[in-house]
Short mmCIF file of C-alpha atoms and ligand atoms in Angstrom, two decimals:
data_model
loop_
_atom_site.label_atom_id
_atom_site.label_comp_id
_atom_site.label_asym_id
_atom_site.label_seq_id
_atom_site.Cartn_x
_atom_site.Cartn_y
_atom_site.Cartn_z
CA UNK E 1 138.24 107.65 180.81
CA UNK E 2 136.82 105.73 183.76
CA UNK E 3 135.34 102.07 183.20
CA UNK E 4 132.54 101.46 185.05
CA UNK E 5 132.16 98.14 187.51
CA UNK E 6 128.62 97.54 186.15
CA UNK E 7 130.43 97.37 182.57
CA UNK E 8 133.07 95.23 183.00
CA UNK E 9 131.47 92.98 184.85
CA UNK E 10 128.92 92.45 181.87
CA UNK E 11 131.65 91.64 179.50
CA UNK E 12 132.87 88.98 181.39
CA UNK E 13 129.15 87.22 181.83
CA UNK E 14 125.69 89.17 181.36
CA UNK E 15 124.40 86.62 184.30
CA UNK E 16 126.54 88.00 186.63
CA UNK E 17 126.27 91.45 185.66
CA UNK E 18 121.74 91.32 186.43
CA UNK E 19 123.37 90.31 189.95
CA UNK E 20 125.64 93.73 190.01
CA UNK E 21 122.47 95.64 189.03
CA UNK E 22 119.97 94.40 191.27
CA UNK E 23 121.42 95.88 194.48
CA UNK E 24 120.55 99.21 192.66
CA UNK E 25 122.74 101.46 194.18
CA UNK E 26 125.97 103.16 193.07
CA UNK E 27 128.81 100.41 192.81
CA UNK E 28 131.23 102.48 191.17
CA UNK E 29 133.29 102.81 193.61
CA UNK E 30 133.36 106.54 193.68
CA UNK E 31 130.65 107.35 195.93
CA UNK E 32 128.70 108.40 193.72
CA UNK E 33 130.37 111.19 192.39
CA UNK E 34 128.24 113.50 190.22
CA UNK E 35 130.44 114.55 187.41
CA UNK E 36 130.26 111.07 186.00
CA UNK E 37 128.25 110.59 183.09
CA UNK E 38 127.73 106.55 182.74
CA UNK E 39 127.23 106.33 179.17
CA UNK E 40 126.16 103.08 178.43
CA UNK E 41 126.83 101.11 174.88
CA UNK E 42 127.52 97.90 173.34
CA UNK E 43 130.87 99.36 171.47
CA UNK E 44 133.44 97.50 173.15
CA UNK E 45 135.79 96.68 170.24
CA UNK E 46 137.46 97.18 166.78
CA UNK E 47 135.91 100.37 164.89
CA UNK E 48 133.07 100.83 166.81
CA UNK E 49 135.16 101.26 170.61
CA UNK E 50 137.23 103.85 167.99
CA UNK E 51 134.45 105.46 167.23
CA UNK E 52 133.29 105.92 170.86
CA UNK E 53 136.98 107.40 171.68
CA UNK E 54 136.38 109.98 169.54
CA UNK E 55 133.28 110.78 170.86
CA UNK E 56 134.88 110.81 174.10
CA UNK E 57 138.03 113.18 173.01
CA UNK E 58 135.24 115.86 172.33
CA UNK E 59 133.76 115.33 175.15
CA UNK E 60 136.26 115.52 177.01
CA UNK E 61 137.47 119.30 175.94
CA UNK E 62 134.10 120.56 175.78
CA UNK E 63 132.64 119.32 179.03
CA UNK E 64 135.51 118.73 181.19
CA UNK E 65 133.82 119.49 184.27
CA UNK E 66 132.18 115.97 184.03
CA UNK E 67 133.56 112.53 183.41
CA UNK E 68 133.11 110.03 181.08
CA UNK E 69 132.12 106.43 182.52
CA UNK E 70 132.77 103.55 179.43
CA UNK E 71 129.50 101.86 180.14
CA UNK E 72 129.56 99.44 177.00
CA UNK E 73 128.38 95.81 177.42
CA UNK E 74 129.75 93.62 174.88
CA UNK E 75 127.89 91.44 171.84
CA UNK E 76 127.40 92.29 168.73
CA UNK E 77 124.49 94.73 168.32
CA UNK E 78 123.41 95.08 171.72
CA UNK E 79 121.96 91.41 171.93
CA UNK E 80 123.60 91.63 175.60
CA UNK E 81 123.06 95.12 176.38
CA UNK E 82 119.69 95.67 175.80
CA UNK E 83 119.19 92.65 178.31
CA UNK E 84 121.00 94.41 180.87
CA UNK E 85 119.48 98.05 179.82
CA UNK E 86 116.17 96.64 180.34
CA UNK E 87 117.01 95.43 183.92
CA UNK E 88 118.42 98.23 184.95
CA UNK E 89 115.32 100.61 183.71
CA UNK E 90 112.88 98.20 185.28
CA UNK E 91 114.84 98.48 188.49
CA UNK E 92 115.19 102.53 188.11
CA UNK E 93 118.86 102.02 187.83
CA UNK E 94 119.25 103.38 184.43
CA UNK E 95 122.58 104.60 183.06
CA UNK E 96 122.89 108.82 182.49
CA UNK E 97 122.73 108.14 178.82
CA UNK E 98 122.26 105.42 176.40
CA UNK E 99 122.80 104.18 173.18
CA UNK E 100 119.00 103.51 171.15
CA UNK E 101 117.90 103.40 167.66
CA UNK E 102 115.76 106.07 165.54
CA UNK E 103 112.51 104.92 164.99
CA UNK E 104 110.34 102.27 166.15
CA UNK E 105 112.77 101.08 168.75
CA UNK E 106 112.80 104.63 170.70
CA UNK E 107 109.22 104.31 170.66
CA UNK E 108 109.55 101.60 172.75
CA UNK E 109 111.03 103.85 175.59
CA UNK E 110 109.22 106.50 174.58
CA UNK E 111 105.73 104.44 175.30
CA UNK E 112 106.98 103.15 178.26
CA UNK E 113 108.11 106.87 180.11
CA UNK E 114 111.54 105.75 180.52
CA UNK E 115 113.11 108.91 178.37
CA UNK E 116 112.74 112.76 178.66
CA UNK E 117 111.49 115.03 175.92
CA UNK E 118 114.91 117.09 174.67
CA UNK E 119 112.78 119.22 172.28
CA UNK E 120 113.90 122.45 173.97
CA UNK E 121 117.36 121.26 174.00
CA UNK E 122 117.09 120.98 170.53
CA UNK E 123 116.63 124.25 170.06
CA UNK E 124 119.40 125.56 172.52
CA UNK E 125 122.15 123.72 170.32
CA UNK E 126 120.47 124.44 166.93
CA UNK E 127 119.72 120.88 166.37
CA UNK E 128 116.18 121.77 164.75
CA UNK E 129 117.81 123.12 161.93
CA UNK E 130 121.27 121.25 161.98
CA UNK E 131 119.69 117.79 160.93
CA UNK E 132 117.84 116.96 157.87
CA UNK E 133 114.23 117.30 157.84
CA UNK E 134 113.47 113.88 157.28
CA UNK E 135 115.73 113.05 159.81
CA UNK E 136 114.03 115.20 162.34
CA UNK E 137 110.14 114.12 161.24
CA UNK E 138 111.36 110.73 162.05
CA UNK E 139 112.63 111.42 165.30
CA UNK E 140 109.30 113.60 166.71
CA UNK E 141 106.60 111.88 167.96
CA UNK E 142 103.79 113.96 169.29
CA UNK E 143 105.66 117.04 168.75
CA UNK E 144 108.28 116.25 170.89
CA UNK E 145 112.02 114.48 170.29
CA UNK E 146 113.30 112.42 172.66
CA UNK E 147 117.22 111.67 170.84
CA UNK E 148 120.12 112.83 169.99
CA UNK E 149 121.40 111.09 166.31
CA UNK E 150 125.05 111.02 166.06
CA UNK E 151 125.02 108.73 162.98
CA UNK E 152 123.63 107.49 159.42
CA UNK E 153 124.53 103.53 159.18
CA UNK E 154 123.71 102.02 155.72
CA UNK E 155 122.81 98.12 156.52
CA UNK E 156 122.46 96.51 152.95
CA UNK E 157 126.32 96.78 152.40
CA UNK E 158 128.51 93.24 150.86
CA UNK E 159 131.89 93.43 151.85
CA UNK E 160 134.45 91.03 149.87
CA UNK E 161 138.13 89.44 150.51
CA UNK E 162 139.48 90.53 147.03
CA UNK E 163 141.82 87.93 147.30
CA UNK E 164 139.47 85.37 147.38
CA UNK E 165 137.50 86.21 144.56
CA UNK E 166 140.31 87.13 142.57
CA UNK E 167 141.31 83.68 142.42
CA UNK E 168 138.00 82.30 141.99
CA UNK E 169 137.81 84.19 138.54
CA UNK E 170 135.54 86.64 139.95
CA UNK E 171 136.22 90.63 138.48
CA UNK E 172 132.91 92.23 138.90
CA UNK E 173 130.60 93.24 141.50
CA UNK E 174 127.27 91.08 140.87
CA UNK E 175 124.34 93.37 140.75
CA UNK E 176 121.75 90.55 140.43
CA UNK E 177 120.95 87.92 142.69
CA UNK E 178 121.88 85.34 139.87
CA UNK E 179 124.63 86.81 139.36
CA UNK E 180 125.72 86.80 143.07
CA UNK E 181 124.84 83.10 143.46
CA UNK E 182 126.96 82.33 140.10
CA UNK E 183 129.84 84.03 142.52
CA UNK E 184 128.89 82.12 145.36
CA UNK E 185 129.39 78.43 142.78
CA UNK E 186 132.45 79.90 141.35
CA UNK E 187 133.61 80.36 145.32
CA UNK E 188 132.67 76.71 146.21
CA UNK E 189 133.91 75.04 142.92
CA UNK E 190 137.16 76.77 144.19
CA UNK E 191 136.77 75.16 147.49
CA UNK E 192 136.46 78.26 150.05
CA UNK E 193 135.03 76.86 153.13
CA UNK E 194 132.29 79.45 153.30
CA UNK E 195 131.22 81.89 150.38
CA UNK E 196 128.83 83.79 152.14
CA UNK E 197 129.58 84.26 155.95
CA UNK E 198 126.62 84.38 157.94
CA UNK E 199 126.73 84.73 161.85
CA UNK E 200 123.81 84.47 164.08
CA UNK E 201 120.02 85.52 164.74
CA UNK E 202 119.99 89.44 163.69
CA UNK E 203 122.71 88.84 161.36
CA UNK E 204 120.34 86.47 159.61
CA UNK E 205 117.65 89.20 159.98
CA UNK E 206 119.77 91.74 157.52
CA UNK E 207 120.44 88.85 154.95
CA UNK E 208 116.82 88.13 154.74
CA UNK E 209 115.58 91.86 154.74
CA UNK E 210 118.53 92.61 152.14
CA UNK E 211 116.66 89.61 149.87
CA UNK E 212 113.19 91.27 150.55
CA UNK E 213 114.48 94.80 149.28
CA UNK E 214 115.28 92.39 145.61
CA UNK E 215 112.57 91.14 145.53
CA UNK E 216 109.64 93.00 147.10
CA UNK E 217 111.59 96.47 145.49
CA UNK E 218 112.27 99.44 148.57
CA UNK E 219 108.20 100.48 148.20
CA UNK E 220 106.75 97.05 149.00
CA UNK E 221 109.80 95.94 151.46
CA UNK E 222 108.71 99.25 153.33
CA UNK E 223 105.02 98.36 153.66
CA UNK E 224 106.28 94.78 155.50
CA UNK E 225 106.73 97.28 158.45
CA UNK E 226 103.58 99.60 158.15
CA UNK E 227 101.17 96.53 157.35
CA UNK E 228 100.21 97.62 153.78
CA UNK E 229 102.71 94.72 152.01
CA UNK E 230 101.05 91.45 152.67
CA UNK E 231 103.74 89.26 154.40
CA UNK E 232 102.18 86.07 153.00
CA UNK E 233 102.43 86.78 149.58
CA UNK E 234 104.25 85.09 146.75
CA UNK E 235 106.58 87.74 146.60
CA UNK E 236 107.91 87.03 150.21
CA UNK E 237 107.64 83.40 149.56
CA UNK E 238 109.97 84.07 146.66
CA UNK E 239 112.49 86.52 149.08
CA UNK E 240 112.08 83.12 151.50
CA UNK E 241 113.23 80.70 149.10
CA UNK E 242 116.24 82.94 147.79
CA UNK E 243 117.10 83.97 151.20
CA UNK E 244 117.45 79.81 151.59
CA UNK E 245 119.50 79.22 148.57
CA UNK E 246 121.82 81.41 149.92
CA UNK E 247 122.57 80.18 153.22
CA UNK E 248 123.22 77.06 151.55
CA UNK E 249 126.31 78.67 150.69
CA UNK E 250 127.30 79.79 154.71
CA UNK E 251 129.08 78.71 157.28
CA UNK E 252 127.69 75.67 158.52
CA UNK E 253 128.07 76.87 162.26
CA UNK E 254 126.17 80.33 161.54
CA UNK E 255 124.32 79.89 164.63
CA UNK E 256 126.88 80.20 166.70
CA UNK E 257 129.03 83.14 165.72
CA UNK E 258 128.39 86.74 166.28
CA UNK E 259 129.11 89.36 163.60
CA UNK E 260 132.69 90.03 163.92
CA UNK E 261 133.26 85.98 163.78
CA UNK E 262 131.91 85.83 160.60
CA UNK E 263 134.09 88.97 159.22
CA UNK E 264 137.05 86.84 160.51
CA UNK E 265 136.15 84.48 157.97
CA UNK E 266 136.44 86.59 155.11
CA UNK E 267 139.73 88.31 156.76
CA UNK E 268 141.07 84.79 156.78
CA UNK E 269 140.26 83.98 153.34
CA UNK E 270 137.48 81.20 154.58
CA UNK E 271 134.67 83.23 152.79
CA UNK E 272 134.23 85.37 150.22
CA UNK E 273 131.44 87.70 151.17
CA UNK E 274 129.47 88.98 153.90
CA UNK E 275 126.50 91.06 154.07
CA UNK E 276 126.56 93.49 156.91
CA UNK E 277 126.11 97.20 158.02
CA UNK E 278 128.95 100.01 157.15
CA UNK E 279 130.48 99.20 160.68
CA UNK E 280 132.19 96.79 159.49
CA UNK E 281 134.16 99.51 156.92
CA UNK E 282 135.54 100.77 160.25
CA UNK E 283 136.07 98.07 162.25
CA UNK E 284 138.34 95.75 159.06
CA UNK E 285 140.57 99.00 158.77
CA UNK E 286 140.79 99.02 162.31
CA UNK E 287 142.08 95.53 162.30
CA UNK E 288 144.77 96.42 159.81
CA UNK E 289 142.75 94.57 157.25
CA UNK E 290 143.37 96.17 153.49
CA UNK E 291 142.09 93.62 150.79
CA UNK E 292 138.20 94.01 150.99
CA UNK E 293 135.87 95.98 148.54
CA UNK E 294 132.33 96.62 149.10
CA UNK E 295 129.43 96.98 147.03
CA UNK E 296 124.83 97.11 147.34
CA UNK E 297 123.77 94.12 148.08
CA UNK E 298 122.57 92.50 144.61
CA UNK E 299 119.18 93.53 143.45
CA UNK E 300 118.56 96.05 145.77
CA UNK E 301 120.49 99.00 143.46
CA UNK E 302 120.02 102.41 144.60
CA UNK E 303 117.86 101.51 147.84
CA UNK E 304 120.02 102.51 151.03
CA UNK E 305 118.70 100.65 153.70
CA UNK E 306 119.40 102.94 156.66
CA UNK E 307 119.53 103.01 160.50
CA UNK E 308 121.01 105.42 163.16
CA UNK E 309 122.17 105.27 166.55
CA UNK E 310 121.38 108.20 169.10
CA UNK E 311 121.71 108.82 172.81
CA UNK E 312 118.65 110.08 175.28
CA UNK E 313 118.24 111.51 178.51
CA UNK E 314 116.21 108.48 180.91
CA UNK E 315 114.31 109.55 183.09
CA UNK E 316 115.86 109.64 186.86
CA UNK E 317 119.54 109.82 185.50
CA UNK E 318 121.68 110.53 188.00
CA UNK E 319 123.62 113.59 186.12
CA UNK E 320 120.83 114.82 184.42
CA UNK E 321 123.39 118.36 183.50
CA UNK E 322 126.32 115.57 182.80
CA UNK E 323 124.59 114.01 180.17
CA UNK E 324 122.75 117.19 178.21
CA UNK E 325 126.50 117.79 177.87
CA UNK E 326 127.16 114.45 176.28
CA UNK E 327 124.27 114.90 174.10
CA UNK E 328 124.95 118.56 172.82
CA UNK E 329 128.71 117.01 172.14
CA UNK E 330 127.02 114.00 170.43
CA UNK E 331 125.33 116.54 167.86
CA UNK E 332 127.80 118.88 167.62
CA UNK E 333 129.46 119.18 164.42
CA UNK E 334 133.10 118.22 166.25
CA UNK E 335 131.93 115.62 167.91
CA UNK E 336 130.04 114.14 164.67
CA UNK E 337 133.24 114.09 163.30
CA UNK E 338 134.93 112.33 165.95
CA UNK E 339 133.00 109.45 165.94
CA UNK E 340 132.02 108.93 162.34
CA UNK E 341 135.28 109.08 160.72
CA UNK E 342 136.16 106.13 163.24
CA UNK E 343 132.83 103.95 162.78
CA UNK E 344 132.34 103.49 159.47
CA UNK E 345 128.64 105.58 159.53
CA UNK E 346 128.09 109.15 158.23
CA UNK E 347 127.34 112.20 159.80
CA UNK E 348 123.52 112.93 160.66
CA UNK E 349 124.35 116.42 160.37
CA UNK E 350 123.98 118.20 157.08
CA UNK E 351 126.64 120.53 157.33
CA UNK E 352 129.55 117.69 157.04
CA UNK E 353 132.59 117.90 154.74
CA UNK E 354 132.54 114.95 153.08
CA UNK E 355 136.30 115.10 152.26
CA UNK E 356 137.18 115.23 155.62
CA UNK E 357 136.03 111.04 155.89
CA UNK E 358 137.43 107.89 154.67
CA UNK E 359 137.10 106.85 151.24
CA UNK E 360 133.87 104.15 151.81
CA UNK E 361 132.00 107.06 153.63
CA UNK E 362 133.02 109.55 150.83
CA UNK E 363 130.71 106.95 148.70
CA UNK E 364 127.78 106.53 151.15
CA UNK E 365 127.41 110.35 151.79
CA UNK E 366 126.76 110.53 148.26
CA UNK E 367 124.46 107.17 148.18
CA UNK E 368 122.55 108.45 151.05
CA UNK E 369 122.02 112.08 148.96
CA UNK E 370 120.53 110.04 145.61
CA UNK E 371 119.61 106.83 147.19
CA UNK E 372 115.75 105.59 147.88
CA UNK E 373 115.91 105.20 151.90
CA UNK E 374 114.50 102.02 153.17
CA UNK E 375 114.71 101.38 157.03
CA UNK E 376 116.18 98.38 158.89
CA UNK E 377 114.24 95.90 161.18
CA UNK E 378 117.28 94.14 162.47
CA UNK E 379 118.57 97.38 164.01
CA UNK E 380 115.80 99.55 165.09
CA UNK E 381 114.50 101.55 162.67
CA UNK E 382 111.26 99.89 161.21
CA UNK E 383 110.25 97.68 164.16
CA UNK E 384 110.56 98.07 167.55
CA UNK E 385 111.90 95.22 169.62
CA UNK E 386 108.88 93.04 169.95
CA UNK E 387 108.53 92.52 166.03
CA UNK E 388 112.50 92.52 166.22
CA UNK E 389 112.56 89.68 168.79
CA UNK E 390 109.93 87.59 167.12
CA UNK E 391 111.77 87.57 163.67
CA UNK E 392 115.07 87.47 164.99
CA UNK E 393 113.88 83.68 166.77
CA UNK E 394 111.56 82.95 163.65
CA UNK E 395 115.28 83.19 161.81
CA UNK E 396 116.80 81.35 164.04
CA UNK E 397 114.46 78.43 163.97
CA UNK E 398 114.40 78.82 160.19
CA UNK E 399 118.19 78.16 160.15
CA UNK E 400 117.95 74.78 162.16
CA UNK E 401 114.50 73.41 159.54
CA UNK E 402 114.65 75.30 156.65
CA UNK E 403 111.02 74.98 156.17
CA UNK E 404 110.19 77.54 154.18
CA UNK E 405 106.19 77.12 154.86
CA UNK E 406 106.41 77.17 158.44
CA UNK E 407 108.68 79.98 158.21
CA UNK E 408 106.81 82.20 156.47
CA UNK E 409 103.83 81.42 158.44
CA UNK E 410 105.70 82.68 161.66
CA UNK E 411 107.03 85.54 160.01
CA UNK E 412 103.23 86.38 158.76
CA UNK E 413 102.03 85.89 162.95
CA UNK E 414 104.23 87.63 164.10
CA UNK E 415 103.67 90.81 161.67
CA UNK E 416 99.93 90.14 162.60
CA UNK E 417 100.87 90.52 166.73
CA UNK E 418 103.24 93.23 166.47
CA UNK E 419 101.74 95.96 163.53
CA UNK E 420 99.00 97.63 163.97
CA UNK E 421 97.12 99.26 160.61
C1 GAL U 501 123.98 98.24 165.31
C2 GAL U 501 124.47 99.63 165.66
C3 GAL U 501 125.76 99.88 165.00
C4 GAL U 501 126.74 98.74 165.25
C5 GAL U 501 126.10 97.37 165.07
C6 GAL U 501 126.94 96.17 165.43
O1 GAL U 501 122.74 97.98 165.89
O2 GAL U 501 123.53 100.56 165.22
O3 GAL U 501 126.28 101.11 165.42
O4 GAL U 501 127.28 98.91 166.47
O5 GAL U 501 124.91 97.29 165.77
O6 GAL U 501 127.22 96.09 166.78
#
C-alpha cells in the first residue's frame, strides 16, 4: 500500500493540502507512474480504515498489476474531503477513483460532467443483475449508472454503554421517544456527564432526521426531500421541539467534537447513548470496546433509514484501466466481503451469506429485508450537498439559539432553494 503526498498532507491541515493541489501536477513522487490507482476517501481510522484494508487485500490479488494509492483525507464524514475533492475536480486534478454517496449527492457530479457513465461495465461484471433492483433504479439516471455500491449503511442506529445504563436502573431498550427521554432523566439523576452524546453539524443532522422519522412516520419524513411534506408544518414543528429537548441532555461542547469524540464519551462511561450510523458497530469493536448494545432509534420502529457509499470513474483520471479494476473488485462478491465485515455496513450485493458477518450485521441484513427504507440527508442519499450544506449550518446555528421559530423557518428556505417539485 502506497500513501499518497496529497493525502497525508491533508490530514495534517486541509489548508495546506488546497496548496499541494493547486500546482496540479503529479506530486507523488513516482513520476507519475501509471499502475497507481489514487483512491481517494475520508476512512482514515478505527473500523472504517479496516474496512478499506480489506478492500485493498482484494484488490490487491485480483489486480496486482496496479497499485493501490491510500488517498483518504481525514474528518468524520468527508466534511474535509469533499473540500479538497471539490478543488481538485475544479482544477482537473481529480483522484482515479472516489468515494460518493447513492443518490442525490452523485447527482451532483453527475450534473456537473465530472463522472463517466459505467453502464457497460455493469454489464461486463454482472452488476445489472448482482444488486437489488431497487438498488440499481436508484443508481440510473437517464438510463445510465455512473457508481459502483460497495455498501448498505443503516443511519438511525442508538448505540449504548451497557454499563452505564445498567447502573442507572435502565433494562430495556426504549421504543418511544418518552420512553427514551425517561432514560435520558434516569441518566442525569445518576449524574453521567452527558446522556446523549452529540458531536457536531451533520451529526446533529442524523439526530434531527432520526426525530422527523417519529414523528412525521418514514412516508411523510420521505416527502421532506421530494417537496410533497410541507416543512413548515406542525408536525416538523413538533420533530423541532423534541429534537430540542433532547439536546438538552448532550454534551455541552457538541459543537466542537466530531463523531468519533462523541463515541469516546460513551466508551468512557461519560454518556449513555449516541445516535449514529452502523459504522460505528465496526469502528467500537475495532477499538477493543465490548460493553455497547444497539437498538432503532425510538419511534422510528421498523423504518431503516439507509445510505451507501460507492466509487466512480471521474472524468480525466489518470488510470482510467487502474480504476475499472478497483471498481469491478469493489462489486465483486470477495471484495464486498472484505470491506463489510470490517465497517460495520452490509453487503449491496444480494448474493451475501449473512453468516459469514458479525453479529450486529447478521441483524441489519435481516432489518434491511423487512424494514420500510427511508433515505438519509446527512449522508447523501436524499439531498445532494447544497440542501445538505444549508441544513447542516441551519443545525449548527440552531445549536448556539435554540430558537425553534427561526429554525424552522431556515430549514423551510432552504427546502424552498434547494427542491424542486
Ligand atoms: C458516511 C459514510 C460512512 C462513514 C461515515 C462517517 O458519510 O457513508 O461510510 O464513513 O460517513 O465517516
Amino acid at each position: 500500500m502506497k500513501f499518497s503526498r496529497r493525502a497525508a498532507v491533508a490530514i495534517v491541515g486541509v489548508a495546506a493540502l488546497f496548496g499541494a493541489a493547486a500546482c496540479g501536477s503529479d506530486d507523488d513522487g513516482d513520476g507519475g507512474n501509471t499502475k497507481d490507482v489514487e483512491v481517494f476517501t475520508w476512512w482514515a481510522d478505527g473500523g472504517e480504515k479496516a474496512g478499506l484494508d480489506g478492500l485493498v487485500s482484494t484488490f490487491d490479488t485480483d489486480c496486482a498489476d496496479y497499485t493501490f494509492v491510500n488517498g483518504a483525507v481525514a474528518g468524520g464524514a468527508g466534511a474535509n474531503a469533499k473540500q479538497v475533492l471539490a478543488s481538485r475536480l475544479q482544477q482537473g486534478d481529480p483522484p482515479d477513483t472516489f468515494q460518493a454517496h447513492s443518490g442525490q449527492e452523485l447527482t451532483d457530479y453527475i450534473n456537473a460532467g465530472q463522472i463517466e457513465d459505467l453502464s457497460a461495465d455493469y454489464k461486463t461484471w454482472g452488476l445489472d443483475t448482482a444488486f437489488p433492483q431497487g438498488l440499481i433504479d436508484n443508481l440510473t439516471v437517464d438510463g445510465k449508472i455512473y457508481s459502483v455500491p460497495a455498501n448498505i449503511h443503516r443511519a438511525n442506529v442508538v448505540w449504548a454503554n451497557t454499563k452505564v445504563l445498567t447502573e442507572a436502573g435502565i433494562t430495556e431498550d426504549a421504543t418511544t421517544l418518552d420512553q427514551f427521554i425517561a432514560n435520558l432523566e434516569a441518566l442525569k439523576a445518576k449524574g453521567v456527564a452527558a446522556p446523549l452524546a452529540v458531536g457536531k453539524d451533520w451529526t446533529q443532522l442524523m439526530l434531527l432526521e432520526a426525530v422527523l422519522i417519529t414523528d412525521l412516520g418514514p412516508e411523510k419524513f420521505t416527502g421532506l426531500w421530494d417537496g410533497s411534506t410541507d416543512w413548515s408544518s406542525a408536525d416538523v414543528t413538533k420533530g423541532i421541539e423534541d429534537y430540542k429537548t433532547l439536546l438538552g441532555y448532550s454534551n455541552a461542547d457538541r459543537d466542537t467534537l466530531d463523531w468519533t469524540d462523541a463515541e469516546k464519551l460513551v466508551m468512557d462511561g461519560k454518556a449513555g447513548y449516541q445516535l449514529m450510523g452502523d459504522w460505528e458497530a465496526a469502528d467500537l469493536d475495532t477499538k477493543g470496546f465490548k460493553e455497547y448494545s444497539y437498538s432503532a432509534f425510538p419511534g422510528n420502529a421498523t423504518a431503516f433509514q439507509w445510505l451507501a457509499d460507492g466509487f466512480v470513474l471521474p472524468k480525466g483520471a489518470k488510470n482510467a484501466e487502474g480504476t475499472r479494476c478497483w471498481l469491478k473488485t469493489v462489486g465483486s462478491a470477495e471484495g464486498q466481503k472484505a470491506f463489510n465485515t470490517k465497517k460495520g455496513s452490509i453487503p449491496a450485493r444480494t448474493d451475501a451469506v449473512a453468516t459469514d458477518y458479525p453479529e450486529y450485521q447478521q441483524s441489519a441484513i435481516a432489518d434491511w429485508k423487512k424494514g420500510t427504507q427511508v433515505p438519509s440527508c446527512a449522508h447523501g442519499a436524499a439531498c445532494a450537498q447544497g440542501l445538505q450544506g444549508a441544513l447542516n449550518s441551519a443545525v449548527g446555528k440552531f445549536s448556539t439559539d435554540l430558537d425553534v421559530e427561526t429554525f424552522q423557518k431556515a430549514l423551510v428556505a432552504a427546502a424552498s432553494q434547494f427542491i424542486k417539485k
